[in-house]
Amino acid sequence: MSAAELRRRVRAAEALKAKTREMAATNALTAREAAVKAAKAKEEADVTAREAAAVVLRLFDNDAELVSELLGVPAEELEREAKPVTAARAKEIIESLRARAERPRPTRARKPRADAASSASGIPAPASTADDSRADAA
């Protein structure tokens, strides 16, 4: 083996080591970022669960036994989760839920099943709009 070939192989081995280190560092960074995101998501989920426990207890007049039976969760666990949530925060969440419940639900106009069947068979469906049905009803 010539000296030039030996130097070429050494450089190739060094380049491979550098590339391996770079990939390992990238992999470690990606895993760390994923772990941070997962930890943040877990913390948000824990907060949401604590708030939900406080809200449901407040809505049921703090009857932990009744809520425990309804949800199948031990009463002690519900009380422990609800404890860190302030009454003001629970009230705020309840008010937002009530406001959401009072809003009308958005509805989408659905195609009649006959239109779907005729379009599947290759026959064009008659064009109709919501205004047509109102005009027929009047």
Tab-separated table of C-alpha atoms in Angstrom:
chain	number	residue	atom	x	y	z
A	1	MET	CA	0.000	0.000	0.000
A	2	SER	CA	1.416	3.351	-0.977
A	3	ALA	CA	1.765	6.331	1.344
A	4	ALA	CA	-0.808	8.280	-0.695
A	5	GLU	CA	-3.353	5.468	-0.367
A	6	LEU	CA	-2.708	5.281	3.383
A	7	ARG	CA	-3.211	9.046	3.752
A	8	ARG	CA	-6.433	8.828	1.727
A	9	ARG	CA	-7.774	6.056	3.964
A	10	VAL	CA	-6.838	7.977	7.125
A	11	ARG	CA	-8.638	11.061	5.807
A	12	ALA	CA	-11.689	8.943	4.930
A	13	ALA	CA	-11.710	7.416	8.414
A	14	GLU	CA	-11.399	10.891	9.987
A	15	ALA	CA	-14.248	12.193	7.802
A	16	LEU	CA	-16.405	9.234	8.825
A	17	LYS	CA	-15.666	9.913	12.520
A	18	ALA	CA	-16.560	13.596	12.067
A	19	LYS	CA	-19.802	12.724	10.271
A	20	THR	CA	-20.685	10.197	12.999
A	21	ARG	CA	-20.081	12.801	15.716
A	22	GLU	CA	-22.177	15.345	13.832
A	23	MET	CA	-25.045	12.878	13.449
A	24	ALA	CA	-24.838	11.912	17.134
A	25	ALA	CA	-24.941	15.567	18.178
A	26	THR	CA	-27.904	16.241	15.895
A	27	ASN	CA	-29.690	13.180	17.232
A	28	ALA	CA	-29.067	14.260	20.841
A	29	LEU	CA	-30.324	17.773	20.115
A	30	THR	CA	-33.467	16.476	18.432
A	31	ALA	CA	-34.178	14.076	21.291
A	32	ARG	CA	-33.672	16.852	23.829
A	33	GLU	CA	-36.052	19.186	21.975
A	34	ALA	CA	-38.649	16.403	21.817
A	35	ALA	CA	-38.251	15.763	25.542
A	36	VAL	CA	-38.719	19.460	26.327
A	37	LYS	CA	-41.865	19.584	24.173
A	38	ALA	CA	-43.217	16.429	25.828
A	39	ALA	CA	-42.529	17.819	29.303
A	40	LYS	CA	-44.304	21.051	28.421
A	41	ALA	CA	-47.282	19.152	26.985
A	42	LYS	CA	-47.430	16.984	30.111
A	43	GLU	CA	-47.384	20.033	32.363
A	44	GLU	CA	-50.191	21.630	30.335
A	45	ALA	CA	-52.201	18.409	30.516
A	46	ASP	CA	-51.648	18.202	34.284
A	47	VAL	CA	-52.848	21.792	34.735
A	48	THR	CA	-55.900	21.101	32.587
A	49	ALA	CA	-56.691	17.955	34.588
A	50	ARG	CA	-56.368	19.831	37.901
A	51	GLU	CA	-58.611	22.614	36.621
A	52	ALA	CA	-61.180	20.115	35.334
A	53	ALA	CA	-61.265	18.372	38.720
A	54	ALA	CA	-61.778	21.704	40.496
A	55	VAL	CA	-64.533	22.732	38.083
A	56	VAL	CA	-66.473	19.485	38.323
A	57	LEU	CA	-66.269	19.515	42.115
A	58	ARG	CA	-67.454	23.126	42.200
A	59	LEU	CA	-70.344	22.358	39.830
A	60	PHE	CA	-71.404	19.464	42.068
A	61	ASP	CA	-71.217	21.593	45.245
A	62	ASN	CA	-67.930	19.959	46.307
A	63	ASP	CA	-69.603	16.557	46.681
A	64	ALA	CA	-66.439	14.538	46.121
A	65	GLU	CA	-68.173	11.223	46.807
A	66	LEU	CA	-70.808	11.784	44.118
A	67	VAL	CA	-68.244	12.972	41.566
A	68	SER	CA	-66.014	10.054	42.501
A	69	GLU	CA	-68.808	7.605	41.720
A	70	LEU	CA	-69.720	9.363	38.473
A	71	LEU	CA	-66.156	9.471	37.158
A	72	GLY	CA	-64.803	6.296	38.696
A	73	VAL	CA	-61.928	8.221	40.274
A	74	PRO	CA	-61.101	8.037	43.990
A	75	ALA	CA	-62.484	11.024	45.916
A	76	GLU	CA	-59.125	11.662	47.568
A	77	GLU	CA	-57.465	11.924	44.167
A	78	LEU	CA	-60.099	14.399	42.934
A	79	GLU	CA	-59.704	16.562	46.010
A	80	ARG	CA	-55.906	16.424	45.798
A	81	GLU	CA	-55.955	17.458	42.125
A	82	ALA	CA	-58.483	20.230	42.682
A	83	LYS	CA	-56.754	21.734	45.708
A	84	PRO	CA	-54.097	23.844	43.888
A	85	VAL	CA	-56.706	25.479	41.620
A	86	THR	CA	-58.031	28.752	42.977
A	87	ALA	CA	-61.751	29.323	43.274
A	88	ALA	CA	-61.419	32.319	40.976
A	89	ARG	CA	-59.822	30.206	38.245
A	90	ALA	CA	-62.500	27.513	38.601
A	91	LYS	CA	-65.214	30.164	38.365
A	92	GLU	CA	-63.542	31.641	35.277
A	93	ILE	CA	-63.510	28.242	33.575
A	94	ILE	CA	-67.147	27.601	34.494
A	95	GLU	CA	-68.147	30.953	33.017
A	96	SER	CA	-66.285	30.192	29.789
A	97	LEU	CA	-67.978	26.777	29.581
A	98	ARG	CA	-71.393	28.373	30.103
A	99	ALA	CA	-70.674	30.966	27.427
A	100	ARG	CA	-69.591	28.222	25.057
A	101	ALA	CA	-72.721	26.200	25.822
A	102	GLU	CA	-74.964	29.196	25.074
A	103	ARG	CA	-73.486	29.770	21.608
A	104	PRO	CA	-75.338	28.090	18.771
A	105	ARG	CA	-73.419	25.216	17.288
A	106	PRO	CA	-72.292	25.731	13.729
A	107	THR	CA	-74.066	23.435	11.327
A	108	ARG	CA	-73.010	22.491	7.863
A	109	ALA	CA	-75.448	21.813	5.092
A	110	ARG	CA	-75.274	18.172	4.175
A	111	LYS	CA	-75.926	16.678	0.800
A	112	PRO	CA	-78.898	14.358	0.642
A	113	ARG	CA	-77.947	10.720	0.309
A	114	ALA	CA	-79.581	10.557	-3.136
A	115	ASP	CA	-77.059	13.098	-4.440
A	116	ALA	CA	-74.180	11.026	-3.147
A	117	ALA	CA	-75.551	7.860	-4.746
A	118	SER	CA	-76.163	9.468	-8.120
A	119	SER	CA	-72.714	11.078	-8.213
A	120	ALA	CA	-71.144	7.719	-7.440
A	121	SER	CA	-72.985	6.144	-10.381
A	122	GLY	CA	-71.759	8.820	-12.770
A	123	ILE	CA	-75.133	10.541	-13.170
A	124	PRO	CA	-74.819	14.255	-12.442
A	125	ALA	CA	-76.821	15.369	-9.427
A	126	PRO	CA	-79.264	18.238	-9.864
A	127	ALA	CA	-77.855	21.500	-8.585
A	128	SER	CA	-79.815	22.750	-5.608
A	129	THR	CA	-79.174	25.374	-2.999
A	130	ALA	CA	-80.614	26.139	0.404
A	131	ASP	CA	-82.506	29.062	-1.205
A	132	ASP	CA	-84.353	26.647	-3.523
A	133	SER	CA	-85.792	24.729	-0.597
A	134	ARG	CA	-86.930	27.973	1.063
A	135	ALA	CA	-88.628	29.102	-2.143
A	136	ASP	CA	-90.475	25.768	-2.393
A	137	ALA	CA	-91.624	26.027	1.213
A	138	ALA	CA	-93.067	29.539	0.658
